[in-house]
Structure formats: C-alpha cells, structure tokens
CSV table of C-alpha atoms in Angstrom, one decimal:
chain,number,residue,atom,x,y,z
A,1,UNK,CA,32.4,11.5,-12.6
A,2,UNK,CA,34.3,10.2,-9.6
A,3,UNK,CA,37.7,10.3,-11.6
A,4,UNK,CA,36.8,13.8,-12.9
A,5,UNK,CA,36.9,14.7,-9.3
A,6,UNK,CA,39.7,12.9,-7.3
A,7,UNK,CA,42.8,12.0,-8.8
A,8,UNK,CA,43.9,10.2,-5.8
A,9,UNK,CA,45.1,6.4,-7.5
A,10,UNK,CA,48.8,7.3,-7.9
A,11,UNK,CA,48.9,7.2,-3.9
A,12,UNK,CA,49.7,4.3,-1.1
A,13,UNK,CA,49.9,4.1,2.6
A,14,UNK,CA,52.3,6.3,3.8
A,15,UNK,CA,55.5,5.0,6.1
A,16,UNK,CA,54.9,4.7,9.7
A,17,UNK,CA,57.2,7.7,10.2
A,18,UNK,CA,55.6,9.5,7.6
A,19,UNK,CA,57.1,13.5,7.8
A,20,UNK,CA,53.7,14.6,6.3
A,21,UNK,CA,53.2,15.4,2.9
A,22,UNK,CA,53.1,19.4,2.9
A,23,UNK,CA,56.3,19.6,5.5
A,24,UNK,CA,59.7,20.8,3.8
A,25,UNK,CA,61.0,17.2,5.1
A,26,UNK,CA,58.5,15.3,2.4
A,27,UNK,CA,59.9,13.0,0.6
A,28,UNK,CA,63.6,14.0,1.5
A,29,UNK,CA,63.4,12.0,5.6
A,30,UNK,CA,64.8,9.1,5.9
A,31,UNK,CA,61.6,8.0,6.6
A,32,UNK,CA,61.0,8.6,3.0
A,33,UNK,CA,63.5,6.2,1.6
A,34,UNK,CA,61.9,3.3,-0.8
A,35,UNK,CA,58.1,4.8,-0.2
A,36,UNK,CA,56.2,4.8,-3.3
A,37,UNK,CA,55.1,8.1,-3.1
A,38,UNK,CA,58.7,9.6,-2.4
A,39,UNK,CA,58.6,11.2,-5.8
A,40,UNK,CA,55.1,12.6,-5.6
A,41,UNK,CA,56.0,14.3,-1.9
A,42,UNK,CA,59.1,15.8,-3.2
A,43,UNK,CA,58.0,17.6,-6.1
A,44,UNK,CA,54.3,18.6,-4.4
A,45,UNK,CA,53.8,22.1,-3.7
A,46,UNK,CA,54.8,23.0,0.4
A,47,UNK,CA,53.1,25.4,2.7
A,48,UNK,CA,49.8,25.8,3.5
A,49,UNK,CA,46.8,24.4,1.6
A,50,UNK,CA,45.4,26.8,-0.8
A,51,UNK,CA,42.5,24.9,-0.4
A,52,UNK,CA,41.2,26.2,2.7
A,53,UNK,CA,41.2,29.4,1.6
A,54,UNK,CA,38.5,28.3,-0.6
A,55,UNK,CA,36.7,26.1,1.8
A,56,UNK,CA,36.5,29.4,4.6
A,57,UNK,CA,35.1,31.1,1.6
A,58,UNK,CA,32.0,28.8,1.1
A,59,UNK,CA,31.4,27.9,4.4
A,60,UNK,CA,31.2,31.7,5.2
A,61,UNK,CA,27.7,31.7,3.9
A,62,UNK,CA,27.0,28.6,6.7
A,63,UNK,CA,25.9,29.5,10.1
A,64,UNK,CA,26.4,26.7,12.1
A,65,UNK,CA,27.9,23.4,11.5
A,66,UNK,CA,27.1,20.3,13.1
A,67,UNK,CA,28.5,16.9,13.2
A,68,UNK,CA,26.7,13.6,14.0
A,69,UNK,CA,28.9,11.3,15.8
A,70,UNK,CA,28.5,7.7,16.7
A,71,UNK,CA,31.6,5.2,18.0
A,72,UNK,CA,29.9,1.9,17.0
A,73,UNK,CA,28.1,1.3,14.0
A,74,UNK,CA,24.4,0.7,13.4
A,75,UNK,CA,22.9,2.6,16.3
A,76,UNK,CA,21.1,4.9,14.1
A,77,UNK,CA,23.6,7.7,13.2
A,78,UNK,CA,22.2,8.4,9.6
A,79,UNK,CA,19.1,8.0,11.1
A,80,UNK,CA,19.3,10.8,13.2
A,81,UNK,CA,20.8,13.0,10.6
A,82,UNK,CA,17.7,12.6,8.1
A,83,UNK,CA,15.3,13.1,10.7
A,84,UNK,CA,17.1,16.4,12.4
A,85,UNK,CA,17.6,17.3,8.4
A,86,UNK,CA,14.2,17.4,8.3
A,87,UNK,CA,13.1,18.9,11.3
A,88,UNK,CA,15.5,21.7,11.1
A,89,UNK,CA,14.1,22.6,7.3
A,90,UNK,CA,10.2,22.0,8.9
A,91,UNK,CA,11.0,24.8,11.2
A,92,UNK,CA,11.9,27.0,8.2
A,93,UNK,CA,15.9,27.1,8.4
A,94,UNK,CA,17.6,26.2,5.3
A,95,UNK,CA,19.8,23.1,5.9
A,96,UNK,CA,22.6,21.0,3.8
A,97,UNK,CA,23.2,17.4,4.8
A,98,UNK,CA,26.4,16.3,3.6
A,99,UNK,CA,27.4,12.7,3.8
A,100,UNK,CA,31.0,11.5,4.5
A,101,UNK,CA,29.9,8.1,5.3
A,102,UNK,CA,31.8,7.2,2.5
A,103,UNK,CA,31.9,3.8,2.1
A,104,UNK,CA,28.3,3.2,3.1
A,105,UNK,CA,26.3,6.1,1.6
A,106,UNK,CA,22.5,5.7,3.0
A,107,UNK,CA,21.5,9.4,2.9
A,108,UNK,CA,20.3,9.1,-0.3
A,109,UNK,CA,18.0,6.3,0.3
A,110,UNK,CA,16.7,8.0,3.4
A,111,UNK,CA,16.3,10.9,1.8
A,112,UNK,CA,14.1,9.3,-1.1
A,113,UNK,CA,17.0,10.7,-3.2
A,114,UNK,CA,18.0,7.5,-4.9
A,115,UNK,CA,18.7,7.3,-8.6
A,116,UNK,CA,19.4,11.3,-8.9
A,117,UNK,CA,22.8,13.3,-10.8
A,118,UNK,CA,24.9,15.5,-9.7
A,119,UNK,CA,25.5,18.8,-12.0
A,120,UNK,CA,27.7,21.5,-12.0
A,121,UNK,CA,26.9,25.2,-13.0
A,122,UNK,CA,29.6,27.7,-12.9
A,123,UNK,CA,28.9,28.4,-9.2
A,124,UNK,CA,30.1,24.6,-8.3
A,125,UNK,CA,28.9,21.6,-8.1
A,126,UNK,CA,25.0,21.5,-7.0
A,127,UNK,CA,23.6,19.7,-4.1
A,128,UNK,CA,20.3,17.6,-4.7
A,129,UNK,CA,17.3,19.1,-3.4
A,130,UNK,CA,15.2,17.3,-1.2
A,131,UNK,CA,13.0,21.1,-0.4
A,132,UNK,CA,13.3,24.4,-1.3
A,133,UNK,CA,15.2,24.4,1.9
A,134,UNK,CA,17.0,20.9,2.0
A,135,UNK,CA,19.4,20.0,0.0
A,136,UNK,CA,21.8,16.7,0.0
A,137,UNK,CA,25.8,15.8,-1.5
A,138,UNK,CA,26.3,12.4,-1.2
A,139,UNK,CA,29.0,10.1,-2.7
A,140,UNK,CA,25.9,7.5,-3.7
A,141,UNK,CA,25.0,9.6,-6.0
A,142,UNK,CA,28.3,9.4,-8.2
A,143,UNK,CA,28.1,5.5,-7.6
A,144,UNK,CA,26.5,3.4,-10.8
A,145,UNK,CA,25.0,1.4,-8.5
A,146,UNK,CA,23.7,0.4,-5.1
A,147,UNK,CA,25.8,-2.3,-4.7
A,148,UNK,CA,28.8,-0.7,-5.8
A,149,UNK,CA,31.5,-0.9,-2.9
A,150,UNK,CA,33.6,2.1,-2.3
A,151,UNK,CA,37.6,0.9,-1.2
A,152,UNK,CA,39.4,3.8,-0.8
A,153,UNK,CA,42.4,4.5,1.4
A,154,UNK,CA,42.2,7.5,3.5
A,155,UNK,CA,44.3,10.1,0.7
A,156,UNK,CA,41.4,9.3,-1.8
A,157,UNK,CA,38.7,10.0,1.2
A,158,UNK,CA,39.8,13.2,2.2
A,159,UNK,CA,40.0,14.7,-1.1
A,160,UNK,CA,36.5,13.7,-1.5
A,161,UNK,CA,35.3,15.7,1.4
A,162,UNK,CA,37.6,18.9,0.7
A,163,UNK,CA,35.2,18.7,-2.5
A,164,UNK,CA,32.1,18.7,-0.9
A,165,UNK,CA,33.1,21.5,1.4
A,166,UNK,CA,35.0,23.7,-1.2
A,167,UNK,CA,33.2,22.7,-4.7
A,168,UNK,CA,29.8,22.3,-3.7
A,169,UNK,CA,27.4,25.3,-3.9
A,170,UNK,CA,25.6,25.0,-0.5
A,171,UNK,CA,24.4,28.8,-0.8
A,172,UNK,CA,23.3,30.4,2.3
A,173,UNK,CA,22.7,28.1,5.3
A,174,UNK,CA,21.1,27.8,8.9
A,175,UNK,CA,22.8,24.5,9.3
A,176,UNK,CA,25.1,22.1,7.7
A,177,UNK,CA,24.2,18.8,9.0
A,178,UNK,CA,27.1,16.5,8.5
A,179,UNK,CA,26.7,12.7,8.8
A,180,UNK,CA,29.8,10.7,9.6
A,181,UNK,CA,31.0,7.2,9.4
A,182,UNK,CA,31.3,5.4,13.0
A,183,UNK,CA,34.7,5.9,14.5
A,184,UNK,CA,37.6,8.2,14.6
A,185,UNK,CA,39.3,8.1,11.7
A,186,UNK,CA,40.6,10.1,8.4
A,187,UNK,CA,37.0,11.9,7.8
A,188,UNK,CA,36.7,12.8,11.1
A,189,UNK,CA,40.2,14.5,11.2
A,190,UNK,CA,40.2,15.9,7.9
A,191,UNK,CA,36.6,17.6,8.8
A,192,UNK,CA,38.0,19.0,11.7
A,193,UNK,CA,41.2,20.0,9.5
A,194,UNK,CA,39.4,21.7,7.2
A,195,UNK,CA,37.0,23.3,9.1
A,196,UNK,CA,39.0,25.0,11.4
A,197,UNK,CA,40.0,27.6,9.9
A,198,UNK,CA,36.8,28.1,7.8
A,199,UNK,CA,34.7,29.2,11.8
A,200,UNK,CA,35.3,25.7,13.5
A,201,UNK,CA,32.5,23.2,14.3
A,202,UNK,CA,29.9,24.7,15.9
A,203,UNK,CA,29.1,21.1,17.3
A,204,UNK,CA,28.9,17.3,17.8
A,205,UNK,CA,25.8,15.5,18.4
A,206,UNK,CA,26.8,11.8,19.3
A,207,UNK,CA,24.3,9.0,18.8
A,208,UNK,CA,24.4,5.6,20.3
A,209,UNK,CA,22.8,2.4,21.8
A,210,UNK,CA,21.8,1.7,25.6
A,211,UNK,CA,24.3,-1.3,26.1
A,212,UNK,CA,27.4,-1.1,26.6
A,213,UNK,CA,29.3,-2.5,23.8
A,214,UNK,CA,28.5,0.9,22.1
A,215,UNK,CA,28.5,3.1,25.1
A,216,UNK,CA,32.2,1.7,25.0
A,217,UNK,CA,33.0,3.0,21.9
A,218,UNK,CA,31.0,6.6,22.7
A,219,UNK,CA,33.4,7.3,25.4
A,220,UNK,CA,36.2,7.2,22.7
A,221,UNK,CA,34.5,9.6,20.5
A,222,UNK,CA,33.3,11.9,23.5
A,223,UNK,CA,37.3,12.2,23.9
A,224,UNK,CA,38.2,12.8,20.3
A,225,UNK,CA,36.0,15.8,20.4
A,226,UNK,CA,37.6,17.3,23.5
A,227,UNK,CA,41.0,16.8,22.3
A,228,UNK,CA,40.0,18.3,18.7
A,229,UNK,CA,38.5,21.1,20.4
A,230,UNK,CA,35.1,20.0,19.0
A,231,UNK,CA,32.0,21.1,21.3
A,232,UNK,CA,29.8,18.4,22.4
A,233,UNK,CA,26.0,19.5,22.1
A,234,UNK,CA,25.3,16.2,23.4
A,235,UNK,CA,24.3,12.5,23.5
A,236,UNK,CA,21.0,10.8,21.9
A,237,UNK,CA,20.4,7.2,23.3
A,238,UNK,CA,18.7,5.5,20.4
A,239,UNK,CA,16.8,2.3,20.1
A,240,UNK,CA,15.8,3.1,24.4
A,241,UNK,CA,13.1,0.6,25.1
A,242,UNK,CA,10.0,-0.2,22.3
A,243,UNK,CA,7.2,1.2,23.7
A,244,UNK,CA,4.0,-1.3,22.4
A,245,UNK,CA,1.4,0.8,20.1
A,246,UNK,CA,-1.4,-1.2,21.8
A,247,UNK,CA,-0.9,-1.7,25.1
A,248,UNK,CA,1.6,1.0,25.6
A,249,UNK,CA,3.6,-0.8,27.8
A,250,UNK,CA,7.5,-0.2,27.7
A,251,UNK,CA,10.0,-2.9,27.2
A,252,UNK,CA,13.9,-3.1,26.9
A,253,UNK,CA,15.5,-4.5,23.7
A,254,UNK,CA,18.8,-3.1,24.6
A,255,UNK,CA,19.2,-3.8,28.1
A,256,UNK,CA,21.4,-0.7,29.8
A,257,UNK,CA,23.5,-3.0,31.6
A,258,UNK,CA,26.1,-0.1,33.0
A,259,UNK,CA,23.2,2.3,33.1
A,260,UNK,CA,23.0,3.3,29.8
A,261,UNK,CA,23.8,6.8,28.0
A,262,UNK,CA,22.9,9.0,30.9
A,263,UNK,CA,25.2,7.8,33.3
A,264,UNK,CA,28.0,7.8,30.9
A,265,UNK,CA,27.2,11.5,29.9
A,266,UNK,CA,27.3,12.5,33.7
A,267,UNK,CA,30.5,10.1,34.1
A,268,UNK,CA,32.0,11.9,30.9
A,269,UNK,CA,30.7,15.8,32.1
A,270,UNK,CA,29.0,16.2,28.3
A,271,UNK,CA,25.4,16.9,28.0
A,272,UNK,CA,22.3,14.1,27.2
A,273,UNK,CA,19.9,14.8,24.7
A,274,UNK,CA,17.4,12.3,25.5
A,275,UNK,CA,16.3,8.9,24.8
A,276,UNK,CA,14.7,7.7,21.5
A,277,UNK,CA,12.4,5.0,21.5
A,278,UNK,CA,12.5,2.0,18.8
A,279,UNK,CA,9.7,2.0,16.7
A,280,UNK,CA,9.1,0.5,12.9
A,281,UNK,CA,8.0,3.3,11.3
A,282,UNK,CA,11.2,4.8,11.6
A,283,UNK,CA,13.1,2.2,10.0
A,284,UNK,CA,9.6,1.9,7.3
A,285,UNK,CA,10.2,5.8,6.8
A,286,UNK,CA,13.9,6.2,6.1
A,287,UNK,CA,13.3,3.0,3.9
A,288,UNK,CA,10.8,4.9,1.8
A,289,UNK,CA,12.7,8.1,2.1
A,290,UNK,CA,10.2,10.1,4.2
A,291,UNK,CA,10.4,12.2,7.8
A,292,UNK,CA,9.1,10.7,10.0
A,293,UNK,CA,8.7,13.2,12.6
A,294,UNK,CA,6.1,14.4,9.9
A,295,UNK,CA,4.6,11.9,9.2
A,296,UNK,CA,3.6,10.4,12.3
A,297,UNK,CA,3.5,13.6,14.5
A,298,UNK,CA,1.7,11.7,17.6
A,299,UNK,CA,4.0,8.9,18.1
A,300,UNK,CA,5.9,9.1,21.4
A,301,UNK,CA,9.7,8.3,19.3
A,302,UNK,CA,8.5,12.0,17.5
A,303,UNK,CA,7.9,13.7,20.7
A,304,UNK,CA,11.4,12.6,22.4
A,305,UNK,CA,12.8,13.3,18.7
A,306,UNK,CA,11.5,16.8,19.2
A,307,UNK,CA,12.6,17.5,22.7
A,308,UNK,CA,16.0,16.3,21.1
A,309,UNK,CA,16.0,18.7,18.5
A,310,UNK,CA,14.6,21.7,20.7
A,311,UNK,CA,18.0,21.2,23.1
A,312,UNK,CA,20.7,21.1,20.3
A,313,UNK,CA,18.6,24.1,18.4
A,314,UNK,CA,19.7,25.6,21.8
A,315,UNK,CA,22.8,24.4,22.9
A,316,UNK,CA,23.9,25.8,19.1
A,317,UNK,CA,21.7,29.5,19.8
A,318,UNK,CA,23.2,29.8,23.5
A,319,UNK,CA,27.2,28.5,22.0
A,320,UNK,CA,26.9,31.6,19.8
A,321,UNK,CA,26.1,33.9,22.2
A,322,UNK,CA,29.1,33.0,24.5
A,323,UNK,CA,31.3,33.2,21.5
C-alpha cells in the first residue's frame, strides 16, 4: 500500500545549493552538476504545484486547522493531541486527527486504533473512525507491523503528507487536529507549504516540559511559528508537578529550574495555556486507547485539561472573528 502511494525511492539528498526542484534553474545550475537527481529535475514539470489546488479543495470543507507543536521529544505531544481529539468530538464538533509523526506513529495506539486498514472509495482514501465524529489517518496503519521502522528522507515525507491533505476524504470538519513530530523540520515546512494557500493554519498549540532542557527547544519552535506566519494559540506545560491521589499533596518531578513555561511564554509575548499535571492514568489510558478526560472526569489533570481546551476553543472562535 505504501508503494501504491509514494513513489519517492528514485530520489537523494539534494546539493547544498540546491536551485529547488520546481524553479526553471532545476537541474540545469551548476549546482546541479553530478547530483543524482539532475535528470529527474530537468525533465519534471515547472510552475506551480497542481497539487494545492487539490489540497485548497478538501481542506475547504475544514473549519479550522490546528497544529500541535513540541521542540523536544517525549513531553506529551501525541498525548495532548488524543486527548483534545477527544474532547473536541465530546463537545459535538466533528474532528480529524492526522498524524505526521511519521517515523514514530503512536496515534493509532492511543487511539485504540491498532491493527485497522485503510480503504479507498471513489471519494479518496478514508480515515479510520474512532466516532461518528472522530476519525484518524495515520502512516501506522500502512505499516505490517509495530516494530516496523520508517527511514525516509524528507522527499518521501512530504509526499506522504500532501496525501493525507489532498487524498484523504476528511468530509466536513470543525477541526483538523494535526499531530507533529518534535522539531522543525521537513513536515513542519511542508504543512505550512501546503496549507497556505488552502486558508492557512488557523493555529499552533505547543506542548512541553517544566525544565529547561525542553523549554530550550520551545523557544525555537515559538520562533518558527512567527517567522512562518503561524498563530500561536499557546503553550501547555505538561508533566507540572504529580499531585498524590491520597494525600493530595503536590510534588515536582520536573523541577522548573528557569521558571518553567509561564515565564518563557511572558519572555516570548505568546499566550500559556495552563499546566497539566502527571498522573498514571493518562499514560494507562492512551496505552489502552481510551480518553481519558472521560474516563476519569474528577481527576484534577482533567480539570486543567479542560480549562486548556476551553482557551484554545477560544483563542480559535475569537482568531476568526478578527479575521
């Protein structure tokens, strides 16, 4: 299935001087000379990408698109994109989660999704549905296996993604919930690519630890945004303090040594979301593919959870309005 898709293997890294590969100059720079794709750029179609005129078309029928950041790994991102997945299609919206964490696909699993195929109907290809109002695309679900690792070079990557925007058949959405890998790299610049000229990004929401290790890499990812032109809804500080079930008392795992996610959101001039506290049902929950927010509607990580999602449902209402 993955081949039937992409057809990206004839490609390598491109020069350091690169011209681009849909400029009149491809594959005819000097830049070009002895690259292995010289041929390929040469003879490819120039212009702009007919492409986008498909993706504009699908995501007309998407109301607002969101983005869940993080700069460092493991703080939670996919985490938080289940769980606001859920919440939004609780509250009665009808929501896609899309998954470009391509090399470590864990919407699936936290989506209790595991194990399920992809179709296609003449409309495109169809998203698994989680609810009536929820539905998932996911490259684990083209994967054999679990354990299969994905290595892909960034060509292969963004083709993948101008699929899931352009051949998947979302239908008509109240959010598109987009999970990305950590960092700022080819995904995030081809999502912004291809998105811009199909209503932009209606938003980032940017998850990360108290310490400062990731709060680091945050402030790198607040600054892609700006210069992409991508509006931050704001900052969730995950994993803040484990608050004891018994005893209630509050303690600090992740000590905010350069204090922590709300200082570096008022440093930065970007809005924060709140604090989430840890808690092992969350991790028990998206192991077992459940919301948690649902199940467990009188734990104190669901109430900050649902402040959280009450402030980017609107930060996105109040964006429109200005627009």
């Amino acid at each position: 299935i993955v081949l039937a898709l992409l057809d990206m293997s004839r490609f390598e890294p491109p020069p350091k001087d690169c011209p681009g590969f849909e400029t009149e100059q491809a594959g005819k720079a000097s830049a070009c000379a002895g690259c292995p794709n010289q041929t390929i750029c040469s003879t490819a179609p120039k212009g702009p990408d007919p492409d986008l005129v498909d993706i504009a078309a699908r995501m007309e029928l998407v109301k607002n698109k969101i983005l869940v950041l993080s700069g460092k790994g493991g703080v939670g991102k996919s985490t938080f994109s289940a769980q606001l997945s859920h919440a939004f299609a609780h509250s009665g919206a009808y929501v896609g989660l899309m998954d470009v964490d391509i090399c470590g696909p864990s919407i699936p699993r936290m989506l209790g999704l595991e194990g399920e195929e992809l179709f296609q109907s003449g409309s495109g290809w169809q998203p698994v549905s989680v609810l009536d109002n929820l539905s998932v695309m996911s490259i684990g679900f083209l994967l054999n296996s679990t354990d299969d690792a994905v290595i892909w070079r960034g060509p292969k990557k963004n083709q993948l993604i101008k699929t899931f925007l352009k051949d998947v058949d979302w239908g008509e959405l109240d959010y598109l919930v987009i999970d990305t890998p950590p960092g700022t790299s080819d995904e995030h610049l081809s999502l912004a690519s291809y998105l811009k000229d199909a209503g932009g990004i209606d938003g980032a929401v940017i998850i990360t630890s108290p310490q400062e290790i990731s709060l680091m890499d945050v402030r790198k990812e607040i600054n892609f945004c700006k210069k992409m032109n991508i509006p931050v809804i704001g900052v969730v500080e995950n994993m803040a303090g484990f608050v004891c079930p018994k005893c209630k008392k509050e303690s600090q795992i992740f000590t905010p040594s350069t204090g922590g996610a709300e200082k570096m959101s008022q440093d930065m001039q970007v809005p924060f979301l709140g604090r989430i506290p840890l808690d092992p049902l969350i991790a028990r929950a998206c192991d077992e593919g459940k919301s948690y927010v649902a199940d467990y509607p009188d734990s104190e990580a669901t109430k900050q959870f649902k402040l959280v999602f009450e402030k980017i449902t609107t930060s996105v209402r109040e964006n429109k309005r200005v627009v």
